mmCIF file of C-alpha atoms in Angstrom:
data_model
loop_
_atom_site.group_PDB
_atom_site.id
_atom_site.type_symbol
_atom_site.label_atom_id
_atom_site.label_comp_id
_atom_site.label_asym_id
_atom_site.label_seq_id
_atom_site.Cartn_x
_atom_site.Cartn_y
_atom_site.Cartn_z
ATOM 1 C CA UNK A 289 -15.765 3.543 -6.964
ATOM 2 C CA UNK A 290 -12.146 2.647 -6.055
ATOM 3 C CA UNK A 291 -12.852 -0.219 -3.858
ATOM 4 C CA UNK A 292 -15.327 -1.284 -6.200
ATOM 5 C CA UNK A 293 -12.521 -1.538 -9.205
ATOM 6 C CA UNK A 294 -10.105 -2.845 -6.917
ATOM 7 C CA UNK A 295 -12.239 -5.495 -5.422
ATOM 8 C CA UNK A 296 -12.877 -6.434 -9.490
ATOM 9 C CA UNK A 297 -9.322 -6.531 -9.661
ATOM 10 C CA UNK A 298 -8.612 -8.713 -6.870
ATOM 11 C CA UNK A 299 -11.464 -11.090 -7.095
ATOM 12 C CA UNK A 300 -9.736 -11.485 -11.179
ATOM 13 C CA UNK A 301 -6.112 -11.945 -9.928
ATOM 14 C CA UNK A 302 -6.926 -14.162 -7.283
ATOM 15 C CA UNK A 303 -9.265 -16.700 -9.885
ATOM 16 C CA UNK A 304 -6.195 -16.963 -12.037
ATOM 17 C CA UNK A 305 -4.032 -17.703 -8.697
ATOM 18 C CA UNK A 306 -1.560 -14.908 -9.712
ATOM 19 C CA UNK A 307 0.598 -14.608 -6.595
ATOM 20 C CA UNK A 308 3.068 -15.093 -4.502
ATOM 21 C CA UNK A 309 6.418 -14.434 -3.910
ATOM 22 C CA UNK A 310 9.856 -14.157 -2.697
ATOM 23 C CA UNK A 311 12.886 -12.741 -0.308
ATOM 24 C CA UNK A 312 14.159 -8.975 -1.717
ATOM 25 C CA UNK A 313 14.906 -8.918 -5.245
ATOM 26 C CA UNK A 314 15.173 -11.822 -7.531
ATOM 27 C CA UNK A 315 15.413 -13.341 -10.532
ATOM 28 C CA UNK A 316 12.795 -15.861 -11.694
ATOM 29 C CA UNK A 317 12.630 -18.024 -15.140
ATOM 30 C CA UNK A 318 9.609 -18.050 -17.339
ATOM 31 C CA UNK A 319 10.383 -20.283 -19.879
ATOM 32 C CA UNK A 320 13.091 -18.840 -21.911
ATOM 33 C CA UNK A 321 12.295 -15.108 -20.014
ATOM 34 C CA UNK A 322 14.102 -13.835 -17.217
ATOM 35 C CA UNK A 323 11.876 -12.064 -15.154
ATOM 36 C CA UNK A 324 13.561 -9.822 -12.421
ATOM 37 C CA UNK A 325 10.777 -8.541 -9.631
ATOM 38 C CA UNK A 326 10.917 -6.881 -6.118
ATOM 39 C CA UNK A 327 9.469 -8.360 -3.176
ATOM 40 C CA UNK A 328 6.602 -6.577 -1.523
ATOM 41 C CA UNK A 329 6.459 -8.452 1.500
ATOM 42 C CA UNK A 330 6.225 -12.320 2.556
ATOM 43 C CA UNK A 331 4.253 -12.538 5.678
ATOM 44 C CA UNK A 332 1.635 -15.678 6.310
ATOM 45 C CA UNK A 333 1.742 -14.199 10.395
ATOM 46 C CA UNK A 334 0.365 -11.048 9.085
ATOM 47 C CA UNK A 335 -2.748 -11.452 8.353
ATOM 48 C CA UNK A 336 -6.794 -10.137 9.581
ATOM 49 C CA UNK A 337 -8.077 -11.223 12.734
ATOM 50 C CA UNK A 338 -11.854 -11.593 11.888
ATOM 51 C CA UNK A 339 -13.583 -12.688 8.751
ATOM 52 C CA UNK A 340 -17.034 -11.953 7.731
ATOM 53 C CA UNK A 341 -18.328 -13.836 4.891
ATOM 54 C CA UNK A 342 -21.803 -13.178 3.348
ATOM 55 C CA UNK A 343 -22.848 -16.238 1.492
ATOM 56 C CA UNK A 344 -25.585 -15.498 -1.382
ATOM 57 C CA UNK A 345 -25.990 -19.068 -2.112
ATOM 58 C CA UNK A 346 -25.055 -22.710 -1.080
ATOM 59 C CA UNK A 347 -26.579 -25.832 -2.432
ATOM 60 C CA UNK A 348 -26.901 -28.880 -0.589
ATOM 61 C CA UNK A 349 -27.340 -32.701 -1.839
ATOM 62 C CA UNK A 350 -29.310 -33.978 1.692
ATOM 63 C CA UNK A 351 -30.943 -37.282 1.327
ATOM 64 C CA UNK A 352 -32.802 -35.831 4.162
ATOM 65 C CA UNK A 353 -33.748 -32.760 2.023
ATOM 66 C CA UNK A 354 -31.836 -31.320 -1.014
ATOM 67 C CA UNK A 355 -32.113 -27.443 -0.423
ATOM 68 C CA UNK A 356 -30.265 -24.348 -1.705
ATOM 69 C CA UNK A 357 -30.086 -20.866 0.268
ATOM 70 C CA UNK A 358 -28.400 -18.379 2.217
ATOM 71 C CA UNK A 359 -26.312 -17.989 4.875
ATOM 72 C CA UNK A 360 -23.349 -16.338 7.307
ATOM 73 C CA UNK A 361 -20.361 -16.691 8.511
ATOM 74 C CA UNK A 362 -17.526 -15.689 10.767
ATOM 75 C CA UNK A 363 -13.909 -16.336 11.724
ATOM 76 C CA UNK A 364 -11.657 -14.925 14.007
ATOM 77 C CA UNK A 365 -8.226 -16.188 14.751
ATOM 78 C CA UNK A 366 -6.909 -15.313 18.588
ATOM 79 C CA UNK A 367 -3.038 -14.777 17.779
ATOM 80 C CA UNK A 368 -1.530 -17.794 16.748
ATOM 81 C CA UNK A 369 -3.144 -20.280 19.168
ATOM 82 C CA UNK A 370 -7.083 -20.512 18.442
ATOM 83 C CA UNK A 371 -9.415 -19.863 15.342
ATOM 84 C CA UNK A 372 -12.783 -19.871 16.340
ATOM 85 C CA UNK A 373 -15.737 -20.331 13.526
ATOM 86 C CA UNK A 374 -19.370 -19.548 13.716
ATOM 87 C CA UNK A 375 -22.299 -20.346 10.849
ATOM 88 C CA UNK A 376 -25.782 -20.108 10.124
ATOM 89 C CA UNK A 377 -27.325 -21.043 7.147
ATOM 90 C CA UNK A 378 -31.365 -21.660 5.648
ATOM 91 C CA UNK A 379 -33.243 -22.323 2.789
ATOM 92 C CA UNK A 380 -34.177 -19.398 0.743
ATOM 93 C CA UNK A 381 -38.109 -20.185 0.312
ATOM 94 C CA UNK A 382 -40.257 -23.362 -0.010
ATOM 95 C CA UNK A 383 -39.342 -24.259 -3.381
ATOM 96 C CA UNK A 384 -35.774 -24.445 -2.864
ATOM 97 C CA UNK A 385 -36.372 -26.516 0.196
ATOM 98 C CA UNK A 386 -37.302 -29.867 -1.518
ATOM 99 C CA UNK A 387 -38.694 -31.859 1.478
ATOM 100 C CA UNK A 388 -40.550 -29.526 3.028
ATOM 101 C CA UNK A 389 -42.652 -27.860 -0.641
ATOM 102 C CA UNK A 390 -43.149 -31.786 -1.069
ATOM 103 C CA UNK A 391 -45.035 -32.191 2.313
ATOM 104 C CA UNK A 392 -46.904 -29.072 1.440
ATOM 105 C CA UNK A 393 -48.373 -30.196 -1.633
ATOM 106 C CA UNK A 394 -48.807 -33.826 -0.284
ATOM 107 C CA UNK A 395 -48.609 -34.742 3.151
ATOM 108 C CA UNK A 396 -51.572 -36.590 4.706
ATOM 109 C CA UNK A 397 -51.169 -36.059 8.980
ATOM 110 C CA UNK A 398 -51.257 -32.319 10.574
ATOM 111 C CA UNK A 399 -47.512 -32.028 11.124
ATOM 112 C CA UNK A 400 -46.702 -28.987 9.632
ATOM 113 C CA UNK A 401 -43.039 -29.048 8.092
ATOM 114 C CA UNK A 402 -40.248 -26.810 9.257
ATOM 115 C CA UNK A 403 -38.217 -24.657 7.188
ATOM 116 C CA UNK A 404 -34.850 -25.901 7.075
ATOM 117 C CA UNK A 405 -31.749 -24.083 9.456
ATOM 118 C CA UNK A 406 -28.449 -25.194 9.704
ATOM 119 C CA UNK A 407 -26.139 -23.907 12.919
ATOM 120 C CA UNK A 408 -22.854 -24.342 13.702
ATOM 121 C CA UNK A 409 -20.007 -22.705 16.160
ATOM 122 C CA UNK A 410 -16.603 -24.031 17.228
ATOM 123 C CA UNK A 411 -12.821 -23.537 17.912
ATOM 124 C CA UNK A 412 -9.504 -25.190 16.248
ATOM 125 C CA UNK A 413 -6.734 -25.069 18.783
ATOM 126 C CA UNK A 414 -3.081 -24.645 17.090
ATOM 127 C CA UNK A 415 -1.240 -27.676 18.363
ATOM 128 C CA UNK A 416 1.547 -26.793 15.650
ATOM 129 C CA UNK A 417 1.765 -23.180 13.600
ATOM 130 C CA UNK A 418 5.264 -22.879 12.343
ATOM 131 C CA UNK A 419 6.314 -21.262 9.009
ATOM 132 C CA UNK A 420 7.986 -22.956 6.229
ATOM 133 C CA UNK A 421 9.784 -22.319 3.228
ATOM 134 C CA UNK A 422 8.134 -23.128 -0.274
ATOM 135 C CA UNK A 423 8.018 -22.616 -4.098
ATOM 136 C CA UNK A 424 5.369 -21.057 -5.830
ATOM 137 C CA UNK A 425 4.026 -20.905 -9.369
ATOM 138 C CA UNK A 426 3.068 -17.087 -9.862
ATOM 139 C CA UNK A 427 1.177 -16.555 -13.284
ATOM 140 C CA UNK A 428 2.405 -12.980 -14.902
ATOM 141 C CA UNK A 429 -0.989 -10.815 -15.110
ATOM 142 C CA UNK A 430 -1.185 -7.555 -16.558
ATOM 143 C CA UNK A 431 -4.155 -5.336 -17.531
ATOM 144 C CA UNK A 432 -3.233 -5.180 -20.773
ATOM 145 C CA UNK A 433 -4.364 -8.567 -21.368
ATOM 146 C CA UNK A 434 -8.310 -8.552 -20.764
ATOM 147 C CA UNK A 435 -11.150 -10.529 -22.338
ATOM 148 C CA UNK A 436 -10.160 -11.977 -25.667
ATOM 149 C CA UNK A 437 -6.279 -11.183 -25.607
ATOM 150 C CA UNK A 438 -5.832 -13.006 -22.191
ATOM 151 C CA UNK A 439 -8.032 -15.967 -23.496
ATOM 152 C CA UNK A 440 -5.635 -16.220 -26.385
ATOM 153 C CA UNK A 441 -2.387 -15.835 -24.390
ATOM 154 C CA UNK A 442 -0.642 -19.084 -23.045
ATOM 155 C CA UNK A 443 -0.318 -18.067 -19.539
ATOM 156 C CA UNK A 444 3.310 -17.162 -18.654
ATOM 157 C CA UNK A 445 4.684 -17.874 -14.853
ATOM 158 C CA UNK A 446 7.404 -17.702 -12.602
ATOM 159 C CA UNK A 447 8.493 -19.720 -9.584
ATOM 160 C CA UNK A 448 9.321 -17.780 -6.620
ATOM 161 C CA UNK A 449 10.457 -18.809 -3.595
ATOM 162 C CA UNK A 450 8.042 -17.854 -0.585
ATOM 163 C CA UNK A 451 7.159 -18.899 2.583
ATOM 164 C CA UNK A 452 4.169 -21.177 4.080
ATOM 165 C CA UNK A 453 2.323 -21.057 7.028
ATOM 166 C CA UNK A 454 1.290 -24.769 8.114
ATOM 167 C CA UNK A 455 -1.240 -25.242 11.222
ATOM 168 C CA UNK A 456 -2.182 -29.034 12.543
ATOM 169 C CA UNK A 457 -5.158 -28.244 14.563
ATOM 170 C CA UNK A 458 -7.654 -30.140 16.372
ATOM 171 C CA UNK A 459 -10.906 -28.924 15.919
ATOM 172 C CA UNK A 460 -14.149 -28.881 18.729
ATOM 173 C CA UNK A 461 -17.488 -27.631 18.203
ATOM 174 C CA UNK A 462 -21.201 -27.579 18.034
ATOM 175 C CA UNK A 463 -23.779 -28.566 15.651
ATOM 176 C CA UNK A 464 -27.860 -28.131 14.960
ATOM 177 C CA UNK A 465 -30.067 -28.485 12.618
ATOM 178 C CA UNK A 466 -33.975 -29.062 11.981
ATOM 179 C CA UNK A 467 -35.407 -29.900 8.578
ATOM 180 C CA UNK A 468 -38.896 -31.888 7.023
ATOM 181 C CA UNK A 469 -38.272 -35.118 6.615
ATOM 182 C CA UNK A 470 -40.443 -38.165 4.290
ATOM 183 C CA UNK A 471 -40.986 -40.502 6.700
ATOM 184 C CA UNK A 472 -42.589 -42.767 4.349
ATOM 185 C CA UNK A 473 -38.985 -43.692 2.710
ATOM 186 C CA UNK A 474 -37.367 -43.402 5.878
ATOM 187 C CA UNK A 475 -39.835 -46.416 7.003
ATOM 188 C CA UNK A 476 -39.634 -47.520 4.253
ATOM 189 C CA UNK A 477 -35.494 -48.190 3.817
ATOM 190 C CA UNK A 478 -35.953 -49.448 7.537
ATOM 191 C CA UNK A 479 -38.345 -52.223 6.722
ATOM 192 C CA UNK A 480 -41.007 -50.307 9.722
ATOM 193 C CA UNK A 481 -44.652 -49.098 9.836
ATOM 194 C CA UNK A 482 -45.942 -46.943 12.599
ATOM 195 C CA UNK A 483 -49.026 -48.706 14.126
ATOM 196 C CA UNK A 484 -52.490 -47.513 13.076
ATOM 197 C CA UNK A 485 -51.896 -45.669 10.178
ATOM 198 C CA UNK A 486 -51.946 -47.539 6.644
ATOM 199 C CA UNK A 487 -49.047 -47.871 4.483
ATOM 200 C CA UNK A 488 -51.054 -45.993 2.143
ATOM 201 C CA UNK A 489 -50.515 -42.824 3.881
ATOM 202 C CA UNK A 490 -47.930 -40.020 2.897
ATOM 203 C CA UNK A 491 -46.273 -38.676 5.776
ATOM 204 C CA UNK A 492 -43.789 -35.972 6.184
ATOM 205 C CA UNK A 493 -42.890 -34.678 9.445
ATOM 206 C CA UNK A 494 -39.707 -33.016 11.005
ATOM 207 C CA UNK A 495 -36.469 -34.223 12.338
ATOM 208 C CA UNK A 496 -34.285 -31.590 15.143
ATOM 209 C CA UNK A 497 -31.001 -32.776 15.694
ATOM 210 C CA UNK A 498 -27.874 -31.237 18.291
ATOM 211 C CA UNK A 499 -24.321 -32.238 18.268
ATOM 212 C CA UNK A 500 -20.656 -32.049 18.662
ATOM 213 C CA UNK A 501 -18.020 -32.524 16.108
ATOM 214 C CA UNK A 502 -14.883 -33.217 17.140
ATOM 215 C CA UNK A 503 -11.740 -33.777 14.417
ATOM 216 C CA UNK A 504 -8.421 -32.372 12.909
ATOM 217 C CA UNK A 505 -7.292 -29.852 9.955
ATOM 218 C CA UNK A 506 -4.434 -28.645 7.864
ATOM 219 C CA UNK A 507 -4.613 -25.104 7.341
ATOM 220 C CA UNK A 508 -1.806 -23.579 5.008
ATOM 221 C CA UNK A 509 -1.412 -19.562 4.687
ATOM 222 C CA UNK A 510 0.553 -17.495 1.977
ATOM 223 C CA UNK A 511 1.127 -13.904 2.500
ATOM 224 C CA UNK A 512 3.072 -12.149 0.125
ATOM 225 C CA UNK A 513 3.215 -9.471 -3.041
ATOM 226 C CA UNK A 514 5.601 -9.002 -5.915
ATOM 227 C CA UNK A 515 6.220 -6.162 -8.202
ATOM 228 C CA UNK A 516 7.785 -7.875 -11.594
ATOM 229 C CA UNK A 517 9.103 -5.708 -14.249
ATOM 230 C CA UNK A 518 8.920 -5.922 -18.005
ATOM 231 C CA UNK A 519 5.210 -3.977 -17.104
ATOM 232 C CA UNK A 520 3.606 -6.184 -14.934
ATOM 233 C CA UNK A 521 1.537 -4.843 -11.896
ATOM 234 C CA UNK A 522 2.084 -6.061 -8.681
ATOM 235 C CA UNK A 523 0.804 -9.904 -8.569
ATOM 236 C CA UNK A 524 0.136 -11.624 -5.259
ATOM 237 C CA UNK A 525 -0.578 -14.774 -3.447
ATOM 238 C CA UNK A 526 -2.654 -14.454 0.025
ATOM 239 C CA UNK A 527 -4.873 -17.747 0.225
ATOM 240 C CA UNK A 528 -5.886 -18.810 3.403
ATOM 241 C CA UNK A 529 -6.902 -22.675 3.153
ATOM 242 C CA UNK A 530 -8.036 -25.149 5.420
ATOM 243 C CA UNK A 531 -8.680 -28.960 4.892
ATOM 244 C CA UNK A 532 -10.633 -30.816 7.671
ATOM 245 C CA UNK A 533 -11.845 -34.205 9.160
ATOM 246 C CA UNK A 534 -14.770 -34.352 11.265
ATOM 247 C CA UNK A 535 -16.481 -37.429 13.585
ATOM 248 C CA UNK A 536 -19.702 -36.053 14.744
ATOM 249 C CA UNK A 537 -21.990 -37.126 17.967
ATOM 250 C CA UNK A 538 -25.653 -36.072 18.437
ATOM 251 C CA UNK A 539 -26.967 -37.077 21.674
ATOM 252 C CA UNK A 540 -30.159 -35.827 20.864
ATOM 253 C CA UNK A 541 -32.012 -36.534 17.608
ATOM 254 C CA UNK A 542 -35.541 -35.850 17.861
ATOM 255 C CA UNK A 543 -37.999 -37.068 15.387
ATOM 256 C CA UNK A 544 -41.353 -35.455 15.244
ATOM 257 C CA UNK A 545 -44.314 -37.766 16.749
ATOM 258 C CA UNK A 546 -47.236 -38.081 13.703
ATOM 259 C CA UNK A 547 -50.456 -36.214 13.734
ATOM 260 C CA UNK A 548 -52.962 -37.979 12.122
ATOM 261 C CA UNK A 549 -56.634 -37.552 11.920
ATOM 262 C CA UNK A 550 -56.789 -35.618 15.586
ATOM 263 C CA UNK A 551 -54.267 -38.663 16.923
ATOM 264 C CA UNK A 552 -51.262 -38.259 17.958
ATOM 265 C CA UNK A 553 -49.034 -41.917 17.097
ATOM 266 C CA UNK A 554 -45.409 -42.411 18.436
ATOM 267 C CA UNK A 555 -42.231 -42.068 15.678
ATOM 268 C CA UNK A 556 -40.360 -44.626 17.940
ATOM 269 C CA UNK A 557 -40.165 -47.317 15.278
ATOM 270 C CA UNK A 558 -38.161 -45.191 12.979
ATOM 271 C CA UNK A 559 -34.654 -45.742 13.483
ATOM 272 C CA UNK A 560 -32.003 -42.892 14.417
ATOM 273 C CA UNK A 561 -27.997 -42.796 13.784
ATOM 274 C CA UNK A 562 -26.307 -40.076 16.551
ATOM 275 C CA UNK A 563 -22.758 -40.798 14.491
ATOM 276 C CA UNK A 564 -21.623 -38.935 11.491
ATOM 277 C CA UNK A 565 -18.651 -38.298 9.875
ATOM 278 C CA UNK A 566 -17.331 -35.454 7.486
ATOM 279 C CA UNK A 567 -14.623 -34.282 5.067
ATOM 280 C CA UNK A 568 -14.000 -30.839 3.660
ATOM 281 C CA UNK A 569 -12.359 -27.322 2.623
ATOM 282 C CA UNK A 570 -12.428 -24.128 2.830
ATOM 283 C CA UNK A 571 -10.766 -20.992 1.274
ATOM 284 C CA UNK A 572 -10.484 -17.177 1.367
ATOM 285 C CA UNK A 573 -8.146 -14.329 0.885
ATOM 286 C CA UNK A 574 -6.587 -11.684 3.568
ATOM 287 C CA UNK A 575 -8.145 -8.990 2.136
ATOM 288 C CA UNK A 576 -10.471 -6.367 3.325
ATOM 289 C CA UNK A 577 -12.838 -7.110 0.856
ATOM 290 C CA UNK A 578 -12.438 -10.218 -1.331
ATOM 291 C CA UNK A 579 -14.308 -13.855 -1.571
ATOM 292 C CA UNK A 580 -14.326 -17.664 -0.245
ATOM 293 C CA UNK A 581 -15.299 -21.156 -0.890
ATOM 294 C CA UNK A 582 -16.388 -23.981 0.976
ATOM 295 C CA UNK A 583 -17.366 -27.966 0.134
ATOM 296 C CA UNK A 584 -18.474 -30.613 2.425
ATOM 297 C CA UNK A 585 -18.957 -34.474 2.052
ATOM 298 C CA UNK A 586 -20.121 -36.889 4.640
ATOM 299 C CA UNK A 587 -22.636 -38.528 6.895
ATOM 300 C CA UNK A 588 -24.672 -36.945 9.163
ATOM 301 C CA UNK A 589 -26.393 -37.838 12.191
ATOM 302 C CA UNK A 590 -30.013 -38.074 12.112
ATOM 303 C CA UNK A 591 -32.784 -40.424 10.515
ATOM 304 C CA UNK A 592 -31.005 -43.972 10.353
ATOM 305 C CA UNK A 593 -30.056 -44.453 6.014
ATOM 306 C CA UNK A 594 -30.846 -40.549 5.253
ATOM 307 C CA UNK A 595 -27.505 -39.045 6.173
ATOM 308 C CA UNK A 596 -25.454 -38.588 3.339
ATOM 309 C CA UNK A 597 -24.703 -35.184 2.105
ATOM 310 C CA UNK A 598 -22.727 -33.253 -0.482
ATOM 311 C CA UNK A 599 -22.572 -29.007 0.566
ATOM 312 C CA UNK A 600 -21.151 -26.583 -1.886
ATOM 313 C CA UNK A 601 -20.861 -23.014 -0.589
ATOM 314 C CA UNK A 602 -19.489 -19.389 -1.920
ATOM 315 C CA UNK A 603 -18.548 -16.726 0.100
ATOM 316 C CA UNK A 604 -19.145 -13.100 -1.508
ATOM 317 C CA UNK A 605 -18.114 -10.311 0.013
ATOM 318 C CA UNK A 606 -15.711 -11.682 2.543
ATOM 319 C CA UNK A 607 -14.732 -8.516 4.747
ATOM 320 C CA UNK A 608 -11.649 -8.910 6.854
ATOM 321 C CA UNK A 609 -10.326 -6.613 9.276
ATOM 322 C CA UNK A 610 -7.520 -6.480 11.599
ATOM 323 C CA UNK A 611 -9.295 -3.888 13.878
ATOM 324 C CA UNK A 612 -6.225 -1.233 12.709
ATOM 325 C CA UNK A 613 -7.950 0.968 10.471
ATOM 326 C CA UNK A 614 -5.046 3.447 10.539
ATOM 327 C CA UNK A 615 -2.649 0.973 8.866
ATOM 328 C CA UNK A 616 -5.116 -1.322 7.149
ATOM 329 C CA UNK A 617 -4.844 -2.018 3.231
ATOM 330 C CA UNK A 618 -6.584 -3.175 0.561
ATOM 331 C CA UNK A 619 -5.066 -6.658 -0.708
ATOM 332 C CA UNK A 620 -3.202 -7.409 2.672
#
């Protein structure tokens, strides 16, 4: 029942960004106010070593196939050198995987069409992790203002000084995925036709694709807790955010040969792309129980003209651990 309240608590305080924070005791301005807090501590080194998000939903924009599901995730960061990442992710059923419930209902060859899995794993080596000093905008929460009184309240703040963790990495890893694809507008954007079967016919079948991704990142890292007074609880900043570039290779893209009335015909006339490209984020909190975000935009490799995709993704629970139960704490 505790954790549960304080996990409400947190995931509220960390929406409205209240945190951050300071060097002993100091005096900030809000507005006209002075506010006068205590530092808690200010420690972006200090932080869990593995991350374990549970992802209830993502939604995905895939010319290939639009689908929306479920998935997993883990990070774990090896002192201050390495942070490796691993990921797994499918459609939840046939309806909310677009392609494939479209070849169901019309597909004319025997391919049957897969369900659509996403796989990833990789590593982001630390070629510079130094700490830095920063300013932060802290907005003053208390729990006297909930529901209506905090949405009538222009939000007060404070700027602290605190420190920043900034990581340059470059970033090396390994990509799958395998996912019903409509050949017919593949062919179609292509200006092909496979051989024997009429134009007439509406094919699906399914595309299998494995990669690398190789690229850079910016990660930055707050830490730290204040206690202002005036009645304020204790208000925090511990965001752990990455930014990252990605140019990805697929040696092998693999796209399903068409069954058609007890024939097998070749797929070789539709075109394949092994290059792709990507841009995105990511976020979470050094907590033992808290929440995350992710987005993605790019190309991927695969069907030549079919690559483009937007990914959205939340993270809830996110349990972190620094394998030190005896001095583990909720909210650090």
């Amino acid at each position: 029942m505790q954790k549960s309240y304080l996990l409400k608590r947190s995931f509220h305080h960390s929406l409205i960004l209240v945190a951050l924070l300071a060097t002993g005791s100091a005096v900030a301005q809000s507005k006209n106010t002075t506010i006068t807090y205590e530092e808690i501590y200010d420690a972006p080194y200090d932080i869990n070593k593995l991350f374990v998000h549970f992802q209830p939903m993502y939604g995905e924009v895939f010319v290939t196939n639009v689908n929306v599901g479920f998935g997993l995730e883990v990070n774990y960061y090896l002192k201050d050198k390495f942070d490796f990442r691993a990921h797994a992710r499918k459609a939840y059923a046939k309806s909310t995987d677009f392609t494939r419930n479209l070849a169901d209902k019309n597909s004319e060859v025997s391919n049957l069409p897969e369900i659509y899995n996403y796989y990833e794993i990789g590593a982001t080596y630390h070629i510079v992790d130094r700490e830095e000093d920063t300013e932060t905008k802290v907005i003053l929460y208390s729990d006297r203002f909930k529901g209506n009184k905090w949405a009538a309240r222009v939000p007060e703040y404070i700027k602290v000084p605190s420190k920043v963790r900034k990581i340059y990495g470059a970033r090396l890893g390994g990509i799958a995925y395998n996912t019903a694809s409509d050949f017919n507008r593949a062919m179609e954007k292509q200006k092909v036709t496979i051989e024997g079967i009429g134009d007439d016919v509406l094919i699906f079948g399914n595309v299998d694709v494995k990669g690398l991704y190789v690229g850079g990142s910016l990660g930055l890292i707050k830490n730290f807790a204040i206690k202002p007074d005036k009645g304020y609880g204790v208000l925090s900043n511990d965001l752990i955010f990455n930014a990252f570039f990605d140019i990805m290779i697929a040696p092998s893209v693999t796209v399903e040969d068409i069954i058609y009335q007890g024939n097998i015909f070749s797929s070789a006339p539709i075109k394949t792309n092994m290059f792709g490209v990507r841009a995105g984020m990511d976020g979470k909190f050094n907590r033992e129980l808290g929440w995350g975000y992710g987005a993605e935009i790019g190309y991927r490799p695969g069907i030549t003209g079919r690559g483009m995709f937007v990914l959205l993704k939340i993270s809830l629970p996110v349990y972190g651990t620094n394998f030190n139960h005896r001095k583990e704490a909720f909210g650090k």
